[in-house]
Amino acid sequence: MMKVTDAEFVKQFVRMCDDGFNQGWHERNGGNLSYRMKPEEVAEVKELLDETKEFQPIGTEVKNLAGEYFLVTGSGKYFRNVILVPEENICIIKVDETGTLFQICWGLVKGGRPTSELPTHLMNHEVKVLLNENYRVIYHAHPANLIALSFVLPLEDRVFTRELWEMATECPVVFPDGLGVVPWMVPGGRDIAVETSKLMKKYDAAVWAHHGLFCAGFDFDLTFGLMHTIEKAAEILVKVRSMQDFKLQTIKPDEFRHLAKDFHVTLPEEFLYEK
Ligand code: 13P
Ligand code: ZN
């Protein structure tokens, strides 16, 4: 008989958790991942779901996600264990018709609840699906170089975007809309979810100062790739700043404009300011 863990989307989810752990982005239970399942994926595993468990509060309202199913990491669960025993560390949840409650339908077989960042994940999913229904993945990690930069760069979208764009020619092509910055806030609740989802209207990535990064994407490859690209750029910036406190040369605004033309991307002028 088929198991939920045999489904392709579950295998890809588990692989992404393991890839993230191997990058060093998930110390202990750090980070969380959620995936909005496609109707055909829900149908594929429907018989294996238990839809009798009690509904619990999400902690916010996501009306536009009513009736949707998500594969989500468990709160307090370690990414390094997901590949070993997925059914203990991840779960499928269903959002109720009011968009305020969820029910665990599969997984977390030894107990537990979905990630404490569920409000942020679901509010981000809601913002994204309203913009483009192809968005399916929300990913939160604790990449060290990006976190380090949140102690030395001004916590401004335009500064983080421009500084990271300058670190690798591929960056403006991979995240042409830039990235946003949420100042330090208490994690795990509605307030930080509201601030993050505001930024997700404009960007696919939002930094949490002194904490980590949230990324959104259509699929696992794109979302992991976005996290990877941003953290790689952050690593280069940390190296550059560790060598000396100025850049002898860099990519200039007009060079970004030229790149945008050749690569058919639109780079907002707000990030191409003169320094
Ligand atoms: P969870 O274990 O609840 O997912 O929390 C980890 C985390 O990174 C909180 O921001
Ligand atoms: Zn975190």
Short mmCIF file of C-alpha atoms and ligand atoms in Angstrom, two decimals:
data_model
loop_
_atom_site.label_atom_id
_atom_site.label_comp_id
_atom_site.label_asym_id
_atom_site.label_seq_id
_atom_site.Cartn_x
_atom_site.Cartn_y
_atom_site.Cartn_z
CA MET A 1 0.00 0.00 0.00
CA MET A 2 1.14 3.50 -0.78
CA LYS A 3 2.42 5.67 2.10
CA VAL A 4 2.24 9.46 2.28
CA THR A 5 6.04 9.51 2.28
CA ASP A 6 6.03 7.80 -1.14
CA ALA A 7 4.37 10.82 -2.76
CA GLU A 8 6.75 12.85 -4.93
CA PHE A 9 5.97 16.20 -3.25
CA VAL A 10 6.75 14.70 0.16
CA LYS A 11 10.06 13.30 -1.12
CA GLN A 12 11.00 16.71 -2.51
CA PHE A 13 10.03 18.42 0.78
CA VAL A 14 12.15 15.95 2.78
CA ARG A 15 15.09 16.41 0.41
CA MET A 16 14.90 20.18 0.82
CA CYS A 17 14.97 19.86 4.63
CA ASP A 18 18.08 17.70 4.35
CA ASP A 19 19.73 20.06 1.86
CA GLY A 20 19.10 22.98 4.21
CA PHE A 21 20.52 21.10 7.18
CA ASN A 22 23.63 20.21 5.17
CA GLN A 23 24.13 23.90 4.36
CA GLY A 24 24.33 24.62 8.10
CA TRP A 25 21.15 26.72 8.10
CA HIS A 26 19.23 24.61 10.64
CA GLU A 27 20.96 24.30 13.98
CA ARG A 28 18.82 22.39 16.50
CA ASN A 29 15.16 23.07 15.52
CA GLY A 30 16.05 26.29 13.66
CA GLY A 31 14.02 27.08 10.56
CA ASN A 32 10.77 25.76 9.11
CA LEU A 33 9.26 24.87 5.73
CA SER A 34 5.73 24.78 4.35
CA TYR A 35 4.26 23.67 1.03
CA ARG A 36 0.76 24.40 -0.30
CA MET A 37 -0.37 21.11 -1.83
CA LYS A 38 -1.87 20.90 -5.34
CA PRO A 39 -5.41 19.48 -5.66
CA GLU A 40 -4.04 16.37 -7.41
CA GLU A 41 -1.52 15.86 -4.58
CA VAL A 42 -4.31 16.11 -2.00
CA ALA A 43 -6.28 13.54 -4.03
CA GLU A 44 -3.23 11.25 -4.21
CA VAL A 45 -2.96 10.95 -0.40
CA LYS A 46 -6.57 11.72 0.61
CA GLU A 47 -7.32 8.13 1.71
CA LEU A 48 -4.34 8.21 4.04
CA LEU A 49 -5.42 11.43 5.82
CA ASP A 50 -7.23 11.43 9.17
CA GLU A 51 -9.68 14.31 9.09
CA THR A 52 -11.22 13.62 12.49
CA LYS A 53 -8.76 15.43 14.76
CA GLU A 54 -9.79 18.63 16.52
CA PHE A 55 -9.30 22.01 14.87
CA GLN A 56 -6.92 24.42 16.62
CA PRO A 57 -6.39 28.18 16.25
CA ILE A 58 -3.83 29.31 13.66
CA GLY A 59 -3.29 32.53 15.59
CA THR A 60 -4.29 34.70 12.64
CA GLU A 61 -6.82 34.74 9.81
CA VAL A 62 -6.12 33.50 6.28
CA LYS A 63 -9.55 33.46 4.64
CA ASN A 64 -8.16 32.96 1.15
CA LEU A 65 -6.55 29.68 2.21
CA ALA A 66 -9.80 28.11 3.45
CA GLY A 67 -9.87 24.39 2.68
CA GLU A 68 -6.21 24.27 1.54
CA TYR A 69 -3.80 21.53 2.66
CA PHE A 70 -0.16 22.20 3.61
CA LEU A 71 2.84 20.02 4.31
CA VAL A 72 4.68 21.70 7.22
CA THR A 73 7.64 21.03 9.54
CA GLY A 74 6.84 20.44 13.20
CA SER A 75 7.61 22.90 15.97
CA GLY A 76 10.73 21.98 17.91
CA LYS A 77 11.61 19.29 15.34
CA TYR A 78 15.12 19.10 13.94
CA PHE A 79 15.66 19.40 10.17
CA ARG A 80 18.43 16.78 10.46
CA ASN A 81 15.86 14.21 11.56
CA VAL A 82 13.29 14.84 8.83
CA ILE A 83 14.96 12.51 6.32
CA LEU A 84 15.31 9.75 8.96
CA VAL A 85 11.70 9.71 10.20
CA PRO A 86 9.54 12.13 8.21
CA GLU A 87 6.26 11.02 9.85
CA GLU A 88 7.56 12.10 13.30
CA ASN A 89 8.87 15.49 12.21
CA ILE A 90 6.53 16.88 9.57
CA CYS A 91 2.75 16.99 9.12
CA ILE A 92 -0.06 17.70 6.69
CA ILE A 93 -2.55 20.26 7.96
CA LYS A 94 -5.87 21.46 6.59
CA VAL A 95 -7.13 25.04 7.02
CA ASP A 96 -10.82 25.22 7.97
CA GLU A 97 -13.53 27.13 6.12
CA THR A 98 -13.12 30.26 8.27
CA GLY A 99 -9.35 30.49 7.67
CA THR A 100 -8.73 30.74 11.43
CA LEU A 101 -8.31 27.08 12.44
CA PHE A 102 -6.18 24.16 11.29
CA GLN A 103 -6.34 20.41 11.75
CA ILE A 104 -3.43 17.93 11.67
CA CYS A 105 -4.36 15.25 9.11
CA TRP A 106 -1.14 13.25 8.92
CA GLY A 107 2.30 13.03 10.56
CA LEU A 108 3.77 14.14 13.90
CA VAL A 109 3.00 10.58 14.96
CA LYS A 110 4.79 11.02 18.30
CA GLY A 111 2.91 14.23 19.03
CA GLY A 112 3.60 17.89 18.47
CA ARG A 113 2.23 20.78 16.47
CA PRO A 114 3.18 22.60 13.28
CA THR A 115 5.95 25.20 13.38
CA SER A 116 5.55 28.10 15.78
CA GLU A 117 5.93 30.32 12.70
CA LEU A 118 2.69 28.97 11.20
CA PRO A 119 1.07 32.45 11.28
CA THR A 120 3.93 33.88 9.17
CA HIS A 121 3.96 30.90 6.79
CA LEU A 122 0.22 31.01 6.18
CA MET A 123 0.00 34.80 5.91
CA ASN A 124 2.87 34.72 3.40
CA HIS A 125 1.13 31.94 1.45
CA GLU A 126 -2.04 34.01 1.38
CA VAL A 127 -0.29 37.12 0.08
CA LYS A 128 1.55 35.10 -2.54
CA VAL A 129 -1.38 33.04 -3.81
CA LEU A 130 -3.36 36.24 -4.33
CA LEU A 131 -0.50 37.61 -6.45
CA ASN A 132 0.13 34.41 -8.38
CA GLU A 133 -1.36 31.02 -7.66
CA ASN A 134 1.85 29.28 -8.72
CA TYR A 135 3.49 30.22 -5.40
CA ARG A 136 3.58 27.11 -3.20
CA VAL A 137 6.66 27.16 -0.96
CA ILE A 138 7.56 29.31 2.06
CA TYR A 139 10.96 28.62 3.64
CA HIS A 140 12.53 30.02 6.79
CA ALA A 141 16.20 29.37 7.65
CA HIS A 142 18.95 30.75 9.88
CA PRO A 143 21.86 31.37 7.44
CA ALA A 144 24.80 32.76 9.41
CA ASN A 145 26.25 35.29 6.97
CA LEU A 146 22.96 37.02 6.28
CA ILE A 147 22.23 37.17 10.01
CA ALA A 148 25.71 38.64 10.60
CA LEU A 149 24.98 41.42 8.09
CA SER A 150 21.88 42.42 10.07
CA PHE A 151 24.27 43.68 12.77
CA VAL A 152 26.35 45.90 10.50
CA LEU A 153 24.13 47.12 7.65
CA PRO A 154 21.32 49.65 8.16
CA LEU A 155 18.07 47.66 8.38
CA GLU A 156 16.72 49.12 5.14
CA ASP A 157 15.37 47.20 2.14
CA ARG A 158 17.31 49.35 -0.30
CA VAL A 159 20.63 48.85 1.46
CA PHE A 160 20.33 45.06 1.83
CA THR A 161 19.14 44.72 -1.76
CA ARG A 162 21.86 46.86 -3.28
CA GLU A 163 24.69 45.45 -1.16
CA LEU A 164 23.71 41.86 -1.97
CA TRP A 165 23.13 42.61 -5.67
CA GLU A 166 26.68 43.96 -5.89
CA MET A 167 28.15 40.71 -4.53
CA ALA A 168 27.30 38.46 -7.47
CA THR A 169 26.23 39.29 -11.00
CA GLU A 170 23.48 36.63 -10.85
CA CYS A 171 21.80 38.26 -7.84
CA PRO A 172 19.77 40.96 -9.62
CA VAL A 173 18.64 38.31 -12.11
CA VAL A 174 17.63 35.84 -9.37
CA PHE A 175 15.85 38.41 -7.15
CA PRO A 176 15.16 41.43 -9.37
CA ASP A 177 12.46 42.74 -7.02
CA GLY A 178 15.02 42.97 -4.19
CA LEU A 179 14.45 41.90 -0.61
CA GLY A 180 12.82 43.41 2.45
CA VAL A 181 13.96 43.75 6.05
CA VAL A 182 11.88 43.24 9.19
CA PRO A 183 13.52 44.90 12.22
CA TRP A 184 14.05 42.68 15.27
CA MET A 185 10.71 41.46 16.60
CA VAL A 186 9.53 38.66 18.87
CA PRO A 187 9.12 35.61 16.58
CA GLY A 188 6.31 33.09 16.61
CA GLY A 189 3.26 35.33 16.62
CA ARG A 190 0.87 37.37 14.55
CA ASP A 191 2.71 40.72 14.73
CA ILE A 192 5.85 39.49 12.98
CA ALA A 193 3.61 37.58 10.54
CA VAL A 194 1.80 40.81 9.61
CA GLU A 195 5.08 42.71 9.05
CA THR A 196 6.60 39.87 7.00
CA SER A 197 3.54 39.36 4.83
CA LYS A 198 3.47 43.11 4.05
CA LEU A 199 6.97 42.76 2.60
CA MET A 200 5.98 39.59 0.73
CA LYS A 201 3.58 41.71 -1.34
CA LYS A 202 6.63 43.32 -2.90
CA TYR A 203 9.47 40.81 -2.49
CA ASP A 204 10.13 37.05 -2.55
CA ALA A 205 12.53 37.32 0.40
CA ALA A 206 12.34 39.02 3.80
CA VAL A 207 15.20 39.25 6.30
CA TRP A 208 14.38 38.91 9.99
CA ALA A 209 17.04 41.04 11.68
CA HIS A 210 19.30 39.04 14.04
CA HIS A 211 17.29 35.91 13.26
CA GLY A 212 17.13 34.65 9.67
CA LEU A 213 15.45 34.82 6.29
CA PHE A 214 12.07 33.92 4.75
CA CYS A 215 11.86 33.02 1.07
CA ALA A 216 8.86 32.33 -1.17
CA GLY A 217 8.75 30.51 -4.48
CA PHE A 218 6.81 28.43 -7.00
CA ASP A 219 8.61 25.18 -6.20
CA PHE A 220 11.27 23.63 -3.97
CA ASP A 221 14.16 24.25 -6.40
CA LEU A 222 13.37 27.93 -6.87
CA THR A 223 12.81 28.60 -3.18
CA PHE A 224 15.90 26.71 -2.02
CA GLY A 225 17.86 28.37 -4.82
CA LEU A 226 16.74 31.81 -3.67
CA MET A 227 17.83 31.15 -0.07
CA HIS A 228 21.13 29.73 -1.36
CA THR A 229 21.82 32.66 -3.68
CA ILE A 230 21.07 35.30 -1.02
CA GLU A 231 23.20 33.55 1.60
CA LYS A 232 26.07 33.10 -0.88
CA ALA A 233 25.98 36.83 -1.67
CA ALA A 234 25.91 37.55 2.07
CA GLU A 235 28.95 35.31 2.55
CA ILE A 236 30.88 37.20 -0.13
CA LEU A 237 29.95 40.53 1.49
CA VAL A 238 31.11 39.28 4.89
CA LYS A 239 34.43 38.21 3.30
CA VAL A 240 34.86 41.55 1.52
CA ARG A 241 34.13 43.53 4.69
CA SER A 242 36.46 41.27 6.68
CA MET A 243 39.31 42.13 4.31
CA GLN A 244 38.83 45.91 4.30
CA ASP A 245 36.06 48.39 4.96
CA PHE A 246 35.75 49.67 1.38
CA LYS A 247 35.37 48.13 -2.09
CA LEU A 248 38.09 49.06 -4.54
CA GLN A 249 35.66 48.34 -7.39
CA THR A 250 32.12 47.06 -7.71
CA ILE A 251 29.14 46.83 -10.09
CA LYS A 252 27.84 50.36 -10.76
CA PRO A 253 24.21 51.53 -11.26
CA ASP A 254 24.63 51.93 -15.03
CA GLU A 255 26.13 48.46 -15.23
CA PHE A 256 23.05 47.05 -13.44
CA ARG A 257 20.85 48.91 -15.97
CA HIS A 258 22.82 47.33 -18.80
CA LEU A 259 22.53 43.89 -17.21
CA ALA A 260 18.76 44.36 -16.75
CA LYS A 261 18.36 45.10 -20.46
CA ASP A 262 20.34 42.07 -21.63
CA PHE A 263 18.74 39.69 -19.13
CA HIS A 264 15.21 41.06 -19.65
CA VAL A 265 14.59 41.89 -15.99
CA THR A 266 13.23 45.10 -14.51
CA LEU A 267 15.39 46.48 -11.72
CA PRO A 268 13.57 49.16 -9.68
CA GLU A 269 15.44 52.50 -9.76
CA GLU A 270 15.01 52.82 -5.97
CA PHE A 271 17.86 50.29 -5.61
CA LEU A 272 20.15 51.96 -8.16
CA TYR A 273 20.89 55.05 -6.09
CA GLU A 274 24.23 56.91 -6.25
CA LYS A 275 26.40 56.26 -3.19
P1 13P B 1 9.93 25.94 15.15
O1 13P B 1 10.74 24.77 15.68
O2 13P B 1 8.69 26.18 15.97
O3 13P B 1 9.64 25.78 13.68
O4 13P B 1 10.79 27.26 15.34
C1 13P B 1 12.05 27.37 14.75
C2 13P B 1 12.37 28.76 14.34
O5 13P B 1 13.25 28.97 13.54
C3 13P B 1 11.58 29.88 14.92
O6 13P B 1 11.80 31.07 14.22
ZN ZN B 2 13.71 31.06 13.13
#
